[in-house]
């Protein structure tokens, strides 16, 4: 076990989220969301975790371009991989929620379309890497592409969907920043939501570091 | 070991409830059976964590061997 205190913290936080998240009293507004508002403890953190993990990935991409250290490239690659897993988890959980909240799993909501676009952009990252045999070239071109992909992530997920009418909160016509606006959420929701953000993000980082360590071992074996 | 005991207690707890479905007044059947979902989610999370800790340990051992 390496540096295990934060892994234990992850376990504690997520056990808290997984138990108290179902027991905490949630506000009932007009009977549309009902208990499904508890998805903010599970669906929303997937996106928070993905954003953080992909940010770490792009930091290592820049680092690799500056240092040319293959270790940085492995970090960048494996964090991008884990981020993609979380984006799929977020997409599928969102589709389940949408099925019962908006009537259809996919209703061409701007945010859903933006998600599809950014997921495809990140999938192309792996296609691009896989198509280059030269290790140095693969690392460099991959890192540059990673930066471009990251630049598209925020517009497609967080900016463009909010400039048009959207089923998601925070579209055109609504004011403020949904969810992250402290006045939009009740105290009891925040009590679970914020730890959930931290806990799921830590879980993602944990999985990504495991993959990095596995990849480093593999490289050593092959070298 | 502690985790295993925790799991055991959850399982035994869940089993106690199965024969009393006719009485919706007990703990697991109260509040729209939400506690059943809590138990399921906790089992999944605990299982996932055991798996991750195991994997982490295995990789740590390999790293030690490689040094």
Short mmCIF file of C-alpha atoms in Angstrom, two decimals:
data_model
loop_
_atom_site.label_atom_id
_atom_site.label_comp_id
_atom_site.label_asym_id
_atom_site.label_seq_id
_atom_site.Cartn_x
_atom_site.Cartn_y
_atom_site.Cartn_z
CA UNK A 1 0.00 0.00 0.00
CA UNK A 2 1.44 3.32 -1.00
CA UNK A 3 0.39 6.50 0.82
CA UNK A 4 -2.76 4.89 2.02
CA UNK A 5 -4.32 7.59 4.20
CA UNK A 6 -6.25 9.21 1.38
CA UNK A 7 -7.43 5.84 0.15
CA UNK A 8 -8.92 5.17 3.56
CA UNK A 9 -10.43 8.67 3.40
CA UNK A 10 -11.98 7.73 0.03
CA UNK A 11 -13.53 4.63 1.56
CA UNK A 12 -14.92 6.54 4.52
CA UNK A 13 -16.35 9.36 2.40
CA UNK A 14 -17.99 7.04 -0.12
CA UNK A 15 -19.46 4.79 2.56
CA UNK A 16 -20.88 7.94 4.11
CA UNK A 17 -22.26 9.07 0.74
CA UNK A 18 -23.63 5.59 -0.04
CA UNK A 19 -25.48 5.36 3.25
CA UNK A 20 -26.36 8.87 4.37
CA UNK A 21 -27.06 9.86 0.77
CA UNK A 22 -30.22 7.73 0.93
CA UNK A 23 -31.23 8.68 4.43
CA UNK A 24 -30.80 12.45 4.41
CA UNK A 25 -33.99 14.48 4.14
CA UNK A 26 -34.18 16.07 0.70
CA UNK A 27 -36.38 19.03 -0.17
CA UNK A 28 -39.44 18.22 -2.27
CA UNK A 29 -40.27 21.12 -4.52
CA UNK A 30 -43.17 20.33 -6.82
CA UNK A 31 -43.10 16.56 -7.03
CA UNK A 32 -41.23 16.43 -10.32
CA UNK A 33 -37.83 15.37 -9.07
CA UNK A 34 -39.04 13.72 -5.85
CA UNK A 35 -36.37 11.38 -4.48
CA UNK A 36 -34.38 11.34 -7.71
CA UNK A 37 -32.65 14.53 -6.58
CA UNK A 38 -30.41 12.10 -4.68
CA UNK A 39 -28.77 11.47 -8.04
CA UNK A 40 -26.80 14.63 -7.34
CA UNK A 41 -24.76 12.42 -4.99
CA UNK A 42 -23.97 9.93 -7.74
CA UNK A 43 -24.56 11.26 -11.25
CA UNK A 44 -23.13 14.75 -10.83
CA UNK A 45 -19.92 13.62 -9.04
CA UNK A 46 -19.08 11.49 -12.09
CA UNK A 47 -18.69 14.72 -14.08
CA UNK A 48 -16.80 16.47 -11.33
CA UNK A 49 -14.45 13.49 -11.08
CA UNK A 50 -14.07 13.36 -14.86
CA UNK A 51 -13.27 17.08 -15.04
CA UNK A 52 -10.62 16.83 -12.33
CA UNK A 53 -9.07 13.67 -13.78
CA UNK A 54 -8.92 15.06 -17.32
CA UNK A 55 -7.40 18.26 -15.93
CA UNK A 56 -4.67 16.19 -14.28
CA UNK A 57 -4.20 14.41 -17.60
CA UNK A 58 -3.67 17.66 -19.52
CA UNK A 59 -1.26 18.95 -16.85
CA UNK A 60 0.86 15.84 -17.38
CA UNK A 61 0.56 16.29 -21.16
CA UNK A 62 2.07 19.77 -20.85
CA UNK A 63 4.65 18.41 -18.46
CA UNK A 64 5.58 15.72 -20.95
CA UNK A 65 6.01 18.24 -23.75
CA UNK A 66 8.40 20.21 -21.53
CA UNK A 67 10.32 17.30 -20.02
CA UNK A 68 10.08 14.51 -22.64
CA UNK A 69 9.96 12.15 -19.69
CA UNK A 70 8.05 8.99 -20.72
CA UNK A 71 6.70 8.70 -17.20
CA UNK A 72 4.71 11.92 -17.67
CA UNK A 73 3.24 10.50 -20.86
CA UNK A 74 2.06 7.40 -19.04
CA UNK A 75 0.44 9.54 -16.35
CA UNK A 76 -1.29 11.65 -19.00
CA UNK A 77 -2.52 8.60 -20.90
CA UNK A 78 -3.85 6.65 -17.95
CA UNK A 79 -5.58 9.66 -16.40
CA UNK A 80 -7.27 10.34 -19.74
CA UNK A 81 -8.39 6.70 -19.84
CA UNK A 82 -9.88 6.85 -16.36
CA UNK A 83 -11.50 10.20 -17.17
CA UNK A 84 -13.16 8.63 -20.19
CA UNK A 85 -14.51 5.80 -18.02
CA UNK A 86 -16.05 8.36 -15.68
CA UNK A 87 -17.57 10.30 -18.57
CA UNK A 88 -19.26 7.12 -19.77
CA UNK A 89 -20.50 6.40 -16.26
CA UNK A 90 -21.84 9.95 -16.09
CA UNK A 91 -23.49 9.60 -19.50
CA UNK A 92 -25.21 6.31 -18.71
CA UNK A 93 -26.37 7.34 -15.25
CA UNK A 94 -27.64 10.54 -16.83
CA UNK A 95 -29.57 8.57 -19.44
CA UNK A 96 -31.24 6.49 -16.74
CA UNK A 97 -32.20 9.62 -14.86
CA UNK A 98 -33.38 11.32 -18.07
CA UNK A 99 -35.59 8.34 -18.92
CA UNK A 100 -37.68 8.95 -15.83
CA UNK A 101 -37.27 12.69 -15.56
CA UNK A 102 -37.55 13.89 -19.14
CA UNK A 103 -39.40 10.89 -20.57
CA UNK A 104 -36.62 9.63 -22.84
CA UNK A 105 -33.09 8.40 -22.30
CA UNK A 106 -31.87 10.61 -25.13
CA UNK A 107 -33.68 13.77 -26.05
CA UNK A 108 -30.96 15.68 -27.91
CA UNK A 109 -30.49 17.99 -24.98
CA UNK A 110 -27.60 20.40 -25.67
CA UNK A 111 -25.65 18.99 -22.78
CA UNK A 112 -26.17 15.42 -23.96
CA UNK A 113 -25.00 16.36 -27.44
CA UNK A 114 -22.01 18.25 -26.01
CA UNK A 115 -21.14 15.21 -23.93
CA UNK A 116 -21.33 12.96 -26.97
CA UNK A 117 -19.04 15.32 -28.87
CA UNK A 118 -16.43 15.55 -26.13
CA UNK A 119 -16.50 11.80 -25.55
CA UNK A 120 -15.86 11.26 -29.26
CA UNK A 121 -13.04 13.82 -29.15
CA UNK A 122 -11.40 11.92 -26.30
CA UNK A 123 -11.98 8.56 -28.02
CA UNK A 124 -10.09 9.98 -31.00
CA UNK A 125 -7.16 10.61 -28.63
CA UNK A 126 -6.76 6.86 -28.18
CA UNK A 127 -7.28 6.16 -31.86
CA UNK A 128 -4.60 8.73 -32.68
CA UNK A 129 -2.16 7.24 -30.19
CA UNK A 130 -2.86 3.73 -31.36
CA UNK A 131 -2.14 4.66 -34.96
CA UNK A 132 1.44 5.85 -34.28
CA UNK A 133 4.15 3.26 -33.80
CA UNK A 134 7.05 5.55 -32.94
CA UNK A 135 6.96 5.97 -29.15
CA UNK A 136 8.32 9.52 -29.05
CA UNK A 137 6.02 10.73 -31.79
CA UNK A 138 3.08 8.99 -30.17
CA UNK A 139 3.78 10.75 -26.91
CA UNK A 140 4.28 14.20 -28.41
CA UNK A 141 1.36 14.16 -30.85
CA UNK A 142 -0.83 12.57 -28.20
CA UNK A 143 0.09 15.27 -25.69
CA UNK A 144 -0.65 18.07 -28.16
CA UNK A 145 -3.96 16.48 -29.10
CA UNK A 146 -4.78 16.06 -25.41
CA UNK A 147 -4.42 19.81 -24.94
CA UNK A 148 -6.77 20.50 -27.87
CA UNK A 149 -9.26 17.94 -26.57
CA UNK A 150 -9.19 19.55 -23.16
CA UNK A 151 -9.78 22.97 -24.72
CA UNK A 152 -12.98 21.57 -26.28
CA UNK A 153 -14.12 19.90 -23.06
CA UNK A 154 -15.27 23.00 -21.21
CA UNK A 155 -17.09 24.65 -24.12
CA UNK A 156 -18.94 21.47 -25.10
CA UNK A 157 -19.87 20.44 -21.57
CA UNK A 158 -20.22 23.63 -19.59
CA UNK A 159 -20.40 26.71 -21.81
CA UNK A 160 -22.35 26.00 -25.02
CA UNK A 161 -25.18 24.01 -23.36
CA UNK A 162 -25.86 26.94 -21.07
CA UNK A 163 -26.14 29.39 -23.95
CA UNK A 164 -29.16 27.63 -25.43
CA UNK A 165 -32.36 26.24 -23.97
CA UNK A 166 -31.60 23.07 -22.10
CA UNK A 167 -33.38 20.46 -20.01
CA UNK A 168 -30.42 20.53 -17.69
CA UNK A 169 -30.47 23.23 -15.05
CA UNK A 170 -28.74 26.45 -16.02
CA UNK A 171 -29.76 26.72 -19.67
CA UNK A 172 -30.85 29.87 -21.45
CA UNK A 173 -33.37 31.79 -19.42
CA UNK A 174 -32.32 30.59 -16.00
CA UNK A 175 -30.08 32.67 -13.85
CA UNK A 176 -26.90 31.87 -12.02
CA UNK A 177 -24.79 28.78 -11.86
CA UNK A 178 -26.91 25.67 -11.21
CA UNK A 179 -25.86 23.32 -8.46
CA UNK A 180 -22.74 25.22 -7.63
CA UNK A 181 -24.79 28.21 -6.55
CA UNK A 182 -25.02 27.88 -2.77
CA UNK A 183 -28.51 29.41 -2.77
CA UNK A 184 -29.90 26.78 -5.13
CA UNK A 185 -29.24 23.82 -2.89
CA UNK A 186 -30.49 23.04 0.58
CA UNK A 187 -28.16 22.58 3.52
CA UNK A 188 -28.94 18.86 3.76
CA UNK A 189 -28.13 18.31 0.08
CA UNK A 190 -24.82 20.11 0.40
CA UNK A 191 -23.96 17.99 3.42
CA UNK A 192 -23.74 14.95 1.15
CA UNK A 193 -23.09 16.54 -2.24
CA UNK A 194 -19.75 18.17 -1.51
CA UNK A 195 -18.24 15.09 0.20
CA UNK A 196 -19.59 13.06 -2.73
CA UNK A 197 -17.68 15.29 -5.16
CA UNK A 198 -14.47 14.78 -3.19
CA UNK A 199 -15.00 11.07 -2.57
CA UNK A 200 -15.77 10.06 -6.15
CA UNK A 201 -12.92 12.21 -7.45
CA UNK A 202 -10.49 10.56 -5.05
CA UNK A 203 -11.76 7.16 -6.18
CA UNK A 204 -11.04 8.11 -9.77
CA UNK A 205 -7.55 9.33 -8.92
CA UNK A 206 -6.93 6.10 -7.02
CA UNK A 207 -7.95 3.94 -9.99
CA UNK A 208 -5.88 6.09 -12.35
CA UNK A 209 -2.75 5.82 -10.19
CA UNK A 210 -3.22 2.03 -10.05
CA UNK A 211 -3.29 1.99 -13.84
CA UNK A 212 -0.21 4.22 -13.99
CA UNK A 213 1.71 1.92 -11.66
CA UNK A 214 0.65 -1.12 -13.66
CA UNK A 215 1.76 0.54 -16.89
CA UNK A 216 5.11 1.53 -15.38
CA UNK A 217 5.70 -2.05 -14.26
CA UNK A 218 4.80 -3.28 -17.71
CA UNK A 219 7.26 -0.87 -19.34
CA UNK A 220 9.99 -2.04 -17.00
CA UNK A 221 9.26 -5.66 -17.88
CA UNK A 222 9.42 -4.93 -21.59
CA UNK A 223 12.53 -2.78 -21.39
CA UNK B 1 -11.14 -9.24 8.69
CA UNK B 2 -13.06 -6.36 10.18
CA UNK B 3 -14.58 -5.65 6.80
CA UNK B 4 -15.51 -9.30 6.39
CA UNK B 5 -17.25 -9.21 9.77
CA UNK B 6 -19.09 -6.06 8.73
CA UNK B 7 -20.24 -7.80 5.56
CA UNK B 8 -21.36 -10.83 7.58
CA UNK B 9 -23.39 -8.66 9.85
CA UNK B 10 -25.05 -6.95 6.91
CA UNK B 11 -25.88 -10.28 5.30
CA UNK B 12 -27.24 -11.79 8.47
CA UNK B 13 -29.16 -8.61 9.05
CA UNK B 14 -30.65 -8.78 5.57
CA UNK B 15 -31.58 -12.42 6.03
CA UNK B 16 -33.43 -11.75 9.23
CA UNK B 17 -35.73 -9.54 7.26
CA UNK B 18 -36.67 -11.95 4.49
CA UNK B 19 -39.08 -14.03 6.52
CA UNK B 20 -40.95 -11.04 7.81
CA UNK B 21 -42.15 -9.51 4.55
CA UNK B 22 -45.71 -9.61 5.79
CA UNK B 23 -44.92 -7.16 8.50
CA UNK B 24 -43.97 -3.88 6.87
CA UNK B 25 -43.34 -2.33 10.23
CA UNK B 26 -39.77 -3.50 10.80
CA UNK B 27 -36.68 -1.45 10.03
CA UNK B 28 -35.73 -2.82 6.60
CA UNK B 29 -39.29 -2.58 5.31
CA UNK B 30 -39.92 0.90 6.59
CA UNK B 31 -39.73 4.08 4.55
CA UNK B 32 -40.53 2.42 1.24
CA UNK B 33 -37.78 -0.20 1.76
CA UNK B 34 -35.12 2.43 1.15
CA UNK B 35 -32.84 0.65 3.63
CA UNK B 36 -32.70 -2.34 1.31
CA UNK B 37 -31.15 -0.07 -1.31
CA UNK B 38 -28.75 1.34 1.27
CA UNK B 39 -27.63 -2.21 2.15
CA UNK B 40 -27.17 -3.09 -1.53
CA UNK B 41 -25.16 0.04 -2.25
CA UNK B 42 -22.98 -0.52 0.82
CA UNK B 43 -22.26 -4.12 -0.18
CA UNK B 44 -21.27 -2.97 -3.67
CA UNK B 45 -19.06 -0.19 -2.34
CA UNK B 46 -17.39 -2.42 0.25
CA UNK B 47 -16.81 -5.12 -2.35
CA UNK B 48 -15.35 -2.56 -4.72
CA UNK B 49 -13.03 -1.22 -2.04
CA UNK B 50 -11.80 -4.67 -1.03
CA UNK B 51 -11.07 -5.34 -4.68
CA UNK B 52 -9.22 -2.04 -5.12
CA UNK B 53 -7.17 -2.50 -1.93
CA UNK B 54 -6.27 -6.00 -3.09
CA UNK B 55 -5.19 -4.73 -6.49
CA UNK B 56 -3.20 -1.96 -4.83
CA UNK B 57 -1.42 -4.48 -2.63
CA UNK B 58 -0.62 -6.74 -5.56
CA UNK B 59 0.88 -3.90 -7.54
CA UNK B 60 2.85 -2.75 -4.47
CA UNK B 61 4.32 -6.23 -4.10
CA UNK B 62 5.31 -6.32 -7.76
CA UNK B 63 6.91 -2.89 -7.42
CA UNK B 64 8.92 -4.08 -4.45
CA UNK B 65 10.05 -7.14 -6.35
CA UNK B 66 11.11 -5.02 -9.30
CA UNK B 67 13.26 -2.66 -7.29
#
